[in-house]
mmCIF file with all atom_site columns, C-alpha atoms in Angstrom:
data_model
loop_
_atom_site.group_PDB
_atom_site.id
_atom_site.type_symbol
_atom_site.label_atom_id
_atom_site.label_alt_id
_atom_site.label_comp_id
_atom_site.label_asym_id
_atom_site.label_entity_id
_atom_site.label_seq_id
_atom_site.pdbx_PDB_ins_code
_atom_site.Cartn_x
_atom_site.Cartn_y
_atom_site.Cartn_z
_atom_site.occupancy
_atom_site.B_iso_or_equiv
_atom_site.pdbx_formal_charge
_atom_site.auth_seq_id
_atom_site.auth_comp_id
_atom_site.auth_asym_id
_atom_site.auth_atom_id
_atom_site.pdbx_PDB_model_num
ATOM 1   C CA . PRO A 1 1   ? -5.934  -1.586  1.445   1.00 94.00 ? 48  PRO A CA 1
ATOM 2   C CA . ALA A 1 2   ? -4.868  0.422   4.485   1.00 95.00 ? 49  ALA A CA 1
ATOM 3   C CA . VAL A 1 3   ? -1.208  0.019   3.629   1.00 95.00 ? 50  VAL A CA 1
ATOM 4   C CA . THR A 1 4   ? -1.958  0.737   -0.040  1.00 95.00 ? 51  THR A CA 1
ATOM 5   C CA . LEU A 1 5   ? -3.633  3.957   1.082   1.00 95.00 ? 52  LEU A CA 1
ATOM 6   C CA . ALA A 1 6   ? -0.543  4.797   3.117   1.00 95.00 ? 53  ALA A CA 1
ATOM 7   C CA . VAL A 1 7   ? 1.739   4.068   0.121   1.00 94.00 ? 54  VAL A CA 1
ATOM 8   C CA . LEU A 1 8   ? -0.498  6.260   -2.047  1.00 95.00 ? 55  LEU A CA 1
ATOM 9   C CA . ILE A 1 9   ? -0.332  9.158   0.403   1.00 95.00 ? 56  ILE A CA 1
ATOM 10  C CA . ARG A 1 10  ? 3.446   8.585   0.683   1.00 93.00 ? 57  ARG A CA 1
ATOM 11  C CA . GLY A 1 11  ? 3.607   9.171   -3.098  1.00 91.00 ? 58  GLY A CA 1
ATOM 12  C CA . LYS A 1 12  ? 4.909   5.731   -4.063  1.00 91.00 ? 59  LYS A CA 1
ATOM 13  C CA . CYS A 1 13  ? 1.701   4.467   -5.720  1.00 90.00 ? 60  CYS A CA 1
ATOM 14  C CA . SER A 1 14  ? -0.370  6.272   -8.303  1.00 93.00 ? 61  SER A CA 1
ATOM 15  C CA . ILE A 1 15  ? -4.050  7.052   -7.970  1.00 95.00 ? 62  ILE A CA 1
ATOM 16  C CA . ALA A 1 16  ? -4.726  4.912   -11.017 1.00 95.00 ? 63  ALA A CA 1
ATOM 17  C CA . GLU A 1 17  ? -3.011  1.844   -9.470  1.00 94.00 ? 64  GLU A CA 1
ATOM 18  C CA . THR A 1 18  ? -4.618  2.146   -6.004  1.00 95.00 ? 65  THR A CA 1
ATOM 19  C CA . PRO A 1 19  ? -8.182  0.887   -6.789  1.00 96.00 ? 66  PRO A CA 1
ATOM 20  C CA . VAL A 1 20  ? -6.755  -2.046  -8.755  1.00 96.00 ? 67  VAL A CA 1
ATOM 21  C CA . TYR A 1 21  ? -4.546  -3.085  -5.847  1.00 95.00 ? 68  TYR A CA 1
ATOM 22  C CA . MET A 1 22  ? -7.401  -2.667  -3.334  1.00 96.00 ? 69  MET A CA 1
ATOM 23  C CA . ILE A 1 23  ? -9.838  -4.699  -5.391  1.00 97.00 ? 70  ILE A CA 1
ATOM 24  C CA . ALA A 1 24  ? -7.269  -7.427  -5.915  1.00 97.00 ? 71  ALA A CA 1
ATOM 25  C CA . GLN A 1 25  ? -6.541  -7.498  -2.128  1.00 96.00 ? 72  GLN A CA 1
ATOM 26  C CA . ILE A 1 26  ? -10.216 -7.811  -1.249  1.00 96.00 ? 73  ILE A CA 1
ATOM 27  C CA . ALA A 1 27  ? -10.771 -10.475 -3.896  1.00 97.00 ? 74  ALA A CA 1
ATOM 28  C CA . GLY A 1 28  ? -7.716  -12.410 -2.548  1.00 96.00 ? 75  GLY A CA 1
ATOM 29  C CA . ALA A 1 29  ? -9.027  -12.147 1.001   1.00 95.00 ? 76  ALA A CA 1
ATOM 30  C CA . ALA A 1 30  ? -12.426 -13.441 -0.070  1.00 96.00 ? 77  ALA A CA 1
ATOM 31  C CA . ALA A 1 31  ? -10.873 -16.315 -2.004  1.00 96.00 ? 78  ALA A CA 1
ATOM 32  C CA . ALA A 1 32  ? -8.670  -17.202 0.975   1.00 95.00 ? 79  ALA A CA 1
ATOM 33  C CA . ALA A 1 33  ? -11.655 -17.048 3.309   1.00 94.00 ? 80  ALA A CA 1
ATOM 34  C CA . PHE A 1 34  ? -13.745 -19.344 1.155   1.00 95.00 ? 81  PHE A CA 1
ATOM 35  C CA . THR A 1 35  ? -10.824 -21.748 0.715   1.00 96.00 ? 82  THR A CA 1
ATOM 36  C CA . ALA A 1 36  ? -10.139 -21.907 4.446   1.00 93.00 ? 83  ALA A CA 1
ATOM 37  C CA . GLN A 1 37  ? -13.840 -22.330 5.174   1.00 92.00 ? 84  GLN A CA 1
ATOM 38  C CA . PHE A 1 38  ? -14.004 -25.162 2.669   1.00 94.00 ? 85  PHE A CA 1
ATOM 39  C CA . LEU A 1 39  ? -10.883 -26.849 4.153   1.00 95.00 ? 86  LEU A CA 1
ATOM 40  C CA . VAL A 1 40  ? -11.507 -26.415 7.883   1.00 91.00 ? 87  VAL A CA 1
ATOM 41  C CA . GLY A 1 41  ? -15.120 -25.212 8.226   1.00 88.00 ? 88  GLY A CA 1
ATOM 42  C CA . SER A 1 42  ? -16.566 -22.030 9.636   1.00 86.00 ? 89  SER A CA 1
ATOM 43  C CA . GLY A 1 43  ? -15.372 -20.301 12.792  1.00 86.00 ? 90  GLY A CA 1
ATOM 44  C CA . SER A 1 44  ? -17.422 -18.557 15.366  1.00 86.00 ? 91  SER A CA 1
ATOM 45  C CA . ALA A 1 45  ? -17.625 -14.876 15.981  1.00 85.00 ? 92  ALA A CA 1
ATOM 46  C CA . PRO A 1 46  ? -17.219 -13.551 19.526  1.00 85.00 ? 93  PRO A CA 1
ATOM 47  C CA . ALA A 1 47  ? -20.531 -12.844 21.230  1.00 79.00 ? 94  ALA A CA 1
ATOM 48  C CA . THR A 1 48  ? -19.599 -9.238  22.063  1.00 86.00 ? 95  THR A CA 1
ATOM 49  C CA . ILE A 1 49  ? -16.861 -6.852  21.089  1.00 90.00 ? 96  ILE A CA 1
ATOM 50  C CA . ASP A 1 50  ? -15.767 -3.723  22.934  1.00 95.00 ? 97  ASP A CA 1
ATOM 51  C CA . VAL A 1 51  ? -16.060 -1.016  20.259  1.00 96.00 ? 98  VAL A CA 1
ATOM 52  C CA . THR A 1 52  ? -13.714 1.515   21.907  1.00 97.00 ? 99  THR A CA 1
ATOM 53  C CA . LYS A 1 53  ? -10.964 -0.968  22.622  1.00 97.00 ? 100 LYS A CA 1
ATOM 54  C CA . SER A 1 54  ? -11.327 -2.514  19.200  1.00 96.00 ? 101 SER A CA 1
ATOM 55  C CA . LEU A 1 55  ? -11.094 0.885   17.438  1.00 97.00 ? 102 LEU A CA 1
ATOM 56  C CA . ILE A 1 56  ? -7.963  1.791   19.443  1.00 98.00 ? 103 ILE A CA 1
ATOM 57  C CA . ALA A 1 57  ? -6.312  -1.642  18.932  1.00 97.00 ? 104 ALA A CA 1
ATOM 58  C CA . GLU A 1 58  ? -6.945  -1.701  15.163  1.00 97.00 ? 105 GLU A CA 1
ATOM 59  C CA . PHE A 1 59  ? -5.895  1.914   14.760  1.00 98.00 ? 106 PHE A CA 1
ATOM 60  C CA . LEU A 1 60  ? -2.635  1.533   16.680  1.00 97.00 ? 107 LEU A CA 1
ATOM 61  C CA . PHE A 1 61  ? -1.472  -1.670  15.004  1.00 97.00 ? 108 PHE A CA 1
ATOM 62  C CA . THR A 1 62  ? -2.574  -0.577  11.509  1.00 97.00 ? 109 THR A CA 1
ATOM 63  C CA . PHE A 1 63  ? -0.622  2.626   12.065  1.00 98.00 ? 110 PHE A CA 1
ATOM 64  C CA . ALA A 1 64  ? 2.416   0.605   13.224  1.00 97.00 ? 111 ALA A CA 1
ATOM 65  C CA . LEU A 1 65  ? 2.108   -1.822  10.276  1.00 97.00 ? 112 LEU A CA 1
ATOM 66  C CA . ALA A 1 66  ? 1.786   0.924   7.672   1.00 97.00 ? 113 ALA A CA 1
ATOM 67  C CA . TYR A 1 67  ? 4.601   2.957   9.293   1.00 96.00 ? 114 TYR A CA 1
ATOM 68  C CA . VAL A 1 68  ? 6.922   -0.067  9.220   1.00 96.00 ? 115 VAL A CA 1
ATOM 69  C CA . VAL A 1 69  ? 6.017   -0.846  5.593   1.00 95.00 ? 116 VAL A CA 1
ATOM 70  C CA . LEU A 1 70  ? 6.720   2.772   4.584   1.00 95.00 ? 117 LEU A CA 1
ATOM 71  C CA . HIS A 1 71  ? 10.139  2.659   6.272   1.00 92.00 ? 118 HIS A CA 1
ATOM 72  C CA . VAL A 1 72  ? 11.332  -0.714  5.068   1.00 92.00 ? 119 VAL A CA 1
ATOM 73  C CA . ALA A 1 73  ? 9.741   -0.864  1.606   1.00 90.00 ? 120 ALA A CA 1
ATOM 74  C CA . THR A 1 74  ? 9.602   2.740   0.372   1.00 89.00 ? 121 THR A CA 1
ATOM 75  C CA . ALA A 1 75  ? 12.297  4.793   2.124   1.00 88.00 ? 122 ALA A CA 1
ATOM 76  C CA . LYS A 1 76  ? 15.509  5.650   0.306   1.00 86.00 ? 123 LYS A CA 1
ATOM 77  C CA . GLY A 1 77  ? 17.609  4.631   3.357   1.00 84.00 ? 124 GLY A CA 1
ATOM 78  C CA . THR A 1 78  ? 16.384  1.015   3.198   1.00 85.00 ? 125 THR A CA 1
ATOM 79  C CA . SER A 1 79  ? 16.361  0.646   -0.565  1.00 84.00 ? 126 SER A CA 1
ATOM 80  C CA . GLY A 1 80  ? 17.426  -2.806  -1.636  1.00 83.00 ? 127 GLY A CA 1
ATOM 81  C CA . ASN A 1 81  ? 17.196  -4.307  1.888   1.00 84.00 ? 128 ASN A CA 1
ATOM 82  C CA . SER A 1 82  ? 16.460  -7.965  2.458   1.00 82.00 ? 129 SER A CA 1
ATOM 83  C CA . PHE A 1 83  ? 14.814  -7.667  5.876   1.00 84.00 ? 130 PHE A CA 1
ATOM 84  C CA . TYR A 1 84  ? 11.537  -5.972  5.008   1.00 85.00 ? 131 TYR A CA 1
ATOM 85  C CA . GLY A 1 85  ? 9.554   -9.198  5.129   1.00 88.00 ? 132 GLY A CA 1
ATOM 86  C CA . LEU A 1 86  ? 10.748  -9.981  8.646   1.00 92.00 ? 133 LEU A CA 1
ATOM 87  C CA . ALA A 1 87  ? 9.984   -6.445  9.880   1.00 92.00 ? 134 ALA A CA 1
ATOM 88  C CA . ILE A 1 88  ? 6.459   -6.516  8.416   1.00 94.00 ? 135 ILE A CA 1
ATOM 89  C CA . GLY A 1 89  ? 5.818   -10.106 9.589   1.00 94.00 ? 136 GLY A CA 1
ATOM 90  C CA . PHE A 1 90  ? 7.000   -9.325  13.103  1.00 96.00 ? 137 PHE A CA 1
ATOM 91  C CA . ILE A 1 91  ? 4.747   -6.247  13.469  1.00 95.00 ? 138 ILE A CA 1
ATOM 92  C CA . VAL A 1 92  ? 1.768   -8.331  12.363  1.00 95.00 ? 139 VAL A CA 1
ATOM 93  C CA . MET A 1 93  ? 2.716   -11.101 14.844  1.00 96.00 ? 140 MET A CA 1
ATOM 94  C CA . VAL A 1 94  ? 3.166   -8.625  17.701  1.00 96.00 ? 141 VAL A CA 1
ATOM 95  C CA . GLY A 1 95  ? -0.188  -7.054  16.869  1.00 96.00 ? 142 GLY A CA 1
ATOM 96  C CA . ALA A 1 96  ? -1.978  -10.406 16.637  1.00 95.00 ? 143 ALA A CA 1
ATOM 97  C CA . PHE A 1 97  ? -0.560  -11.590 19.964  1.00 96.00 ? 144 PHE A CA 1
ATOM 98  C CA . SER A 1 98  ? -1.110  -8.243  21.688  1.00 96.00 ? 145 SER A CA 1
ATOM 99  C CA . VAL A 1 99  ? -4.567  -7.203  20.605  1.00 95.00 ? 146 VAL A CA 1
ATOM 100 C CA . GLY A 1 100 ? -5.906  -10.124 18.547  1.00 92.00 ? 147 GLY A CA 1
ATOM 101 C CA . GLY A 1 101 ? -8.154  -11.105 21.414  1.00 92.00 ? 148 GLY A CA 1
ATOM 102 C CA . ILE A 1 102 ? -9.567  -7.593  21.609  1.00 94.00 ? 149 ILE A CA 1
ATOM 103 C CA . SER A 1 103 ? -10.294 -6.737  17.948  1.00 93.00 ? 150 SER A CA 1
ATOM 104 C CA . GLY A 1 104 ? -9.605  -9.842  15.998  1.00 90.00 ? 151 GLY A CA 1
ATOM 105 C CA . GLY A 1 105 ? -6.283  -8.451  14.812  1.00 91.00 ? 152 GLY A CA 1
ATOM 106 C CA . ALA A 1 106 ? -7.202  -7.629  11.234  1.00 93.00 ? 153 ALA A CA 1
ATOM 107 C CA . PHE A 1 107 ? -5.068  -4.490  10.705  1.00 95.00 ? 154 PHE A CA 1
ATOM 108 C CA . ASN A 1 108 ? -6.215  -4.551  7.126   1.00 93.00 ? 155 ASN A CA 1
ATOM 109 C CA . PRO A 1 109 ? -9.692  -3.944  5.598   1.00 94.00 ? 156 PRO A CA 1
ATOM 110 C CA . ALA A 1 110 ? -9.278  -6.936  3.260   1.00 95.00 ? 157 ALA A CA 1
ATOM 111 C CA . VAL A 1 111 ? -8.655  -9.233  6.207   1.00 94.00 ? 158 VAL A CA 1
ATOM 112 C CA . ALA A 1 112 ? -11.573 -7.660  7.997   1.00 94.00 ? 159 ALA A CA 1
ATOM 113 C CA . ILE A 1 113 ? -13.767 -8.533  5.003   1.00 94.00 ? 160 ILE A CA 1
ATOM 114 C CA . GLY A 1 114 ? -12.429 -12.105 4.898   1.00 93.00 ? 161 GLY A CA 1
ATOM 115 C CA . ALA A 1 115 ? -13.048 -12.674 8.630   1.00 93.00 ? 162 ALA A CA 1
ATOM 116 C CA . PRO A 1 116 ? -16.884 -12.473 8.522   1.00 93.00 ? 163 PRO A CA 1
ATOM 117 C CA . LEU A 1 117 ? -16.920 -14.562 5.356   1.00 93.00 ? 164 LEU A CA 1
ATOM 118 C CA . MET A 1 118 ? -15.394 -17.310 7.566   1.00 92.00 ? 165 MET A CA 1
ATOM 119 C CA . GLY A 1 119 ? -17.787 -16.621 10.422  1.00 90.00 ? 166 GLY A CA 1
ATOM 120 C CA . LEU A 1 120 ? -14.964 -15.259 12.566  1.00 90.00 ? 167 LEU A CA 1
ATOM 121 C CA . MET A 1 121 ? -16.471 -11.763 12.840  1.00 91.00 ? 168 MET A CA 1
ATOM 122 C CA . ASP A 1 122 ? -19.912 -10.290 12.843  1.00 91.00 ? 169 ASP A CA 1
ATOM 123 C CA . TRP A 1 123 ? -20.733 -8.205  9.697   1.00 93.00 ? 170 TRP A CA 1
ATOM 124 C CA . ASN A 1 124 ? -22.227 -5.530  11.992  1.00 92.00 ? 171 ASN A CA 1
ATOM 125 C CA . ASN A 1 125 ? -18.728 -4.805  13.351  1.00 92.00 ? 172 ASN A CA 1
ATOM 126 C CA . ILE A 1 126 ? -16.938 -4.468  10.035  1.00 94.00 ? 173 ILE A CA 1
ATOM 127 C CA . TRP A 1 127 ? -17.073 -0.680  10.263  1.00 95.00 ? 174 TRP A CA 1
ATOM 128 C CA . ILE A 1 128 ? -14.753 -0.793  13.243  1.00 95.00 ? 175 ILE A CA 1
ATOM 129 C CA . HIS A 1 129 ? -11.963 -2.343  11.238  1.00 95.00 ? 176 HIS A CA 1
ATOM 130 C CA . ILE A 1 130 ? -12.535 -0.470  8.014   1.00 96.00 ? 177 ILE A CA 1
ATOM 131 C CA . SER A 1 131 ? -12.594 2.980   9.788   1.00 97.00 ? 178 SER A CA 1
ATOM 132 C CA . ALA A 1 132 ? -9.746  2.325   12.198  1.00 97.00 ? 179 ALA A CA 1
ATOM 133 C CA . ASP A 1 133 ? -7.587  0.605   9.582   1.00 97.00 ? 180 ASP A CA 1
ATOM 134 C CA . PHE A 1 134 ? -7.899  3.283   6.913   1.00 97.00 ? 181 PHE A CA 1
ATOM 135 C CA . THR A 1 135 ? -7.411  6.053   9.513   1.00 97.00 ? 182 THR A CA 1
ATOM 136 C CA . GLY A 1 136 ? -4.302  4.286   10.880  1.00 97.00 ? 183 GLY A CA 1
ATOM 137 C CA . GLY A 1 137 ? -2.855  3.812   7.423   1.00 97.00 ? 184 GLY A CA 1
ATOM 138 C CA . ALA A 1 138 ? -3.516  7.385   6.350   1.00 97.00 ? 185 ALA A CA 1
ATOM 139 C CA . LEU A 1 139 ? -2.082  8.860   9.566   1.00 97.00 ? 186 LEU A CA 1
ATOM 140 C CA . ALA A 1 140 ? 1.076   6.688   9.256   1.00 97.00 ? 187 ALA A CA 1
ATOM 141 C CA . ALA A 1 141 ? 1.735   8.107   5.840   1.00 96.00 ? 188 ALA A CA 1
ATOM 142 C CA . ILE A 1 142 ? 1.133   11.645  6.979   1.00 96.00 ? 189 ILE A CA 1
ATOM 143 C CA . VAL A 1 143 ? 3.541   11.195  9.976   1.00 96.00 ? 190 VAL A CA 1
ATOM 144 C CA . PHE A 1 144 ? 6.079   9.478   7.740   1.00 95.00 ? 191 PHE A CA 1
ATOM 145 C CA . ASN A 1 145 ? 6.003   12.389  5.213   1.00 94.00 ? 192 ASN A CA 1
ATOM 146 C CA . LEU A 1 146 ? 6.304   14.944  7.994   1.00 94.00 ? 193 LEU A CA 1
ATOM 147 C CA . LEU A 1 147 ? 9.228   13.210  9.690   1.00 94.00 ? 194 LEU A CA 1
ATOM 148 C CA . ASN A 1 148 ? 11.004  12.286  6.484   1.00 91.00 ? 195 ASN A CA 1
ATOM 149 C CA . ALA A 1 149 ? 10.621  15.426  4.405   1.00 88.00 ? 196 ALA A CA 1
ATOM 150 C CA . GLU A 1 150 ? 14.010  14.865  2.720   1.00 88.00 ? 197 GLU A CA 1
ATOM 151 C CA . ASP A 1 151 ? 12.817  11.497  1.434   1.00 84.00 ? 198 ASP A CA 1
ATOM 152 C CA . LYS A 1 152 ? 10.373  12.746  -1.128  1.00 76.00 ? 199 LYS A CA 1
ATOM 153 C CA . PRO A 1 153 ? 9.420   10.237  -3.792  1.00 69.00 ? 200 PRO A CA 1
ATOM 154 C CA . CYS A 1 154 ? 9.515   10.855  -7.532  1.00 51.00 ? 201 CYS A CA 1
ATOM 155 C CA . VAL A 1 155 ? 6.299   11.915  -9.134  1.00 44.00 ? 202 VAL A CA 1
ATOM 156 C CA . PHE A 1 156 ? 5.794   8.401   -10.428 1.00 41.00 ? 203 PHE A CA 1
ATOM 157 C CA . SER A 1 157 ? 6.181   5.079   -8.672  1.00 39.00 ? 204 SER A CA 1
ATOM 158 C CA . GLU A 1 158 ? 9.651   3.520   -8.789  1.00 42.00 ? 205 GLU A CA 1
ATOM 159 C CA . LYS A 1 159 ? 8.294   0.742   -10.945 1.00 43.00 ? 206 LYS A CA 1
ATOM 160 C CA . TYR A 1 160 ? 7.668   3.216   -13.716 1.00 39.00 ? 207 TYR A CA 1
ATOM 161 C CA . SER A 1 161 ? 10.392  4.330   -15.934 1.00 35.00 ? 208 SER A CA 1
ATOM 162 C CA . VAL A 1 162 ? 10.219  7.210   -18.334 1.00 34.00 ? 209 VAL A CA 1
ATOM 163 C CA . ILE A 1 163 ? 11.269  6.093   -21.728 1.00 31.00 ? 210 ILE A CA 1
ATOM 164 C CA . ARG A 1 164 ? 11.622  8.704   -24.395 1.00 30.00 ? 211 ARG A CA 1
ATOM 165 C CA . LEU A 1 165 ? 10.812  7.354   -27.767 1.00 30.00 ? 212 LEU A CA 1
ATOM 166 C CA . SER A 1 166 ? 12.272  9.087   -30.739 1.00 33.00 ? 213 SER A CA 1
ATOM 167 C CA . ALA A 1 167 ? 9.688   8.086   -33.204 1.00 33.00 ? 214 ALA A CA 1
ATOM 168 C CA . LEU A 1 168 ? 9.797   11.615  -34.391 1.00 33.00 ? 215 LEU A CA 1
ATOM 169 C CA . GLN A 1 169 ? 8.241   13.507  -37.133 1.00 38.00 ? 216 GLN A CA 1
ATOM 170 C CA . GLY A 1 170 ? 10.260  15.707  -39.437 1.00 40.00 ? 217 GLY A CA 1
ATOM 171 C CA . TRP A 1 171 ? 13.789  14.849  -38.325 1.00 38.00 ? 218 TRP A CA 1
ATOM 172 C CA . GLU A 1 172 ? 16.382  17.111  -39.869 1.00 41.00 ? 219 GLU A CA 1
ATOM 173 C CA . VAL A 1 173 ? 20.040  16.542  -39.116 1.00 39.00 ? 220 VAL A CA 1
ATOM 174 C CA . ASN A 1 174 ? 22.257  19.585  -39.261 1.00 41.00 ? 221 ASN A CA 1
ATOM 175 C CA . ASN A 1 175 ? 25.931  18.523  -39.256 1.00 39.00 ? 222 ASN A CA 1
ATOM 176 C CA . SER A 1 176 ? 27.367  21.484  -41.134 1.00 44.00 ? 223 SER A CA 1
ATOM 177 C CA . SER A 1 177 ? 29.769  22.280  -38.360 1.00 42.00 ? 224 SER A CA 1
ATOM 178 C CA . GLY A 1 178 ? 31.500  18.904  -38.558 1.00 44.00 ? 225 GLY A CA 1
ATOM 179 C CA . GLY A 1 179 ? 30.639  18.099  -34.970 1.00 41.00 ? 226 GLY A CA 1
ATOM 180 C CA . TYR A 1 180 ? 27.934  15.820  -33.596 1.00 39.00 ? 227 TYR A CA 1
ATOM 181 C CA . GLY A 1 181 ? 25.242  17.806  -35.313 1.00 40.00 ? 228 GLY A CA 1
ATOM 182 C CA . SER A 1 182 ? 21.767  18.571  -34.054 1.00 41.00 ? 229 SER A CA 1
ATOM 183 C CA . ALA A 1 183 ? 18.355  17.199  -34.774 1.00 43.00 ? 230 ALA A CA 1
ATOM 184 C CA . THR A 1 184 ? 15.047  18.821  -34.785 1.00 46.00 ? 231 THR A CA 1
ATOM 185 C CA . GLY A 1 185 ? 11.696  17.096  -34.520 1.00 45.00 ? 232 GLY A CA 1
ATOM 186 C CA . LYS A 1 186 ? 8.995   16.263  -32.053 1.00 44.00 ? 233 LYS A CA 1
ATOM 187 C CA . LEU A 1 187 ? 10.006  14.150  -29.141 1.00 42.00 ? 234 LEU A CA 1
ATOM 188 C CA . SER A 1 188 ? 7.227   12.087  -27.626 1.00 42.00 ? 235 SER A CA 1
ATOM 189 C CA . GLU A 1 189 ? 7.345   10.716  -24.144 1.00 41.00 ? 236 GLU A CA 1
ATOM 190 C CA . ARG A 1 190 ? 5.565   7.516   -23.037 1.00 42.00 ? 237 ARG A CA 1
ATOM 191 C CA . ARG A 1 191 ? 5.342   6.024   -19.609 1.00 42.00 ? 238 ARG A CA 1
ATOM 192 C CA . ILE A 1 192 ? 5.383   2.248   -19.480 1.00 40.00 ? 239 ILE A CA 1
ATOM 193 C CA . ALA A 1 193 ? 5.426   -0.240  -16.634 1.00 41.00 ? 240 ALA A CA 1
ATOM 194 C CA . VAL A 1 194 ? 8.642   -2.104  -16.272 1.00 36.00 ? 241 VAL A CA 1
#
């Protein structure tokens, strides 16, 4: 959800799509947590957590993750690349190795919800991850937009295409000039997912 928020602020995801993606991500995290718990059992949450260090760690690496995703998956300069998965995977790995012992290394509110379901985190600390992760994702998008002002997205997500349908009313063809002619009528426009 933090990266989805960043993509929304970036302008590459519509407001209508965002809640659907976030709900699906949280449901997926819960399903994965229950599956892992069934297969290997529950984990144990750390006895204490340093709130300040955890907030900073989650914020920094969620910012880094969202910023990398925005660059490799939404920027015009990297369109059609084949390395985005490596870049995203490596930033998650670096974050997990660097600060996983401090904050649990969620960098994502969906993961932060899955962790307590497995007993790996205390529910009382979930606010740390949710607040730091959403703040990091939102700030990454703001910084990306400020530093890449020339890379403005279209009004609609790239996976939407505008298809003009000519199911028109009152078509009249005027070809009196012997050329291509002209048509009059009402042109309707529909947006469909491709």
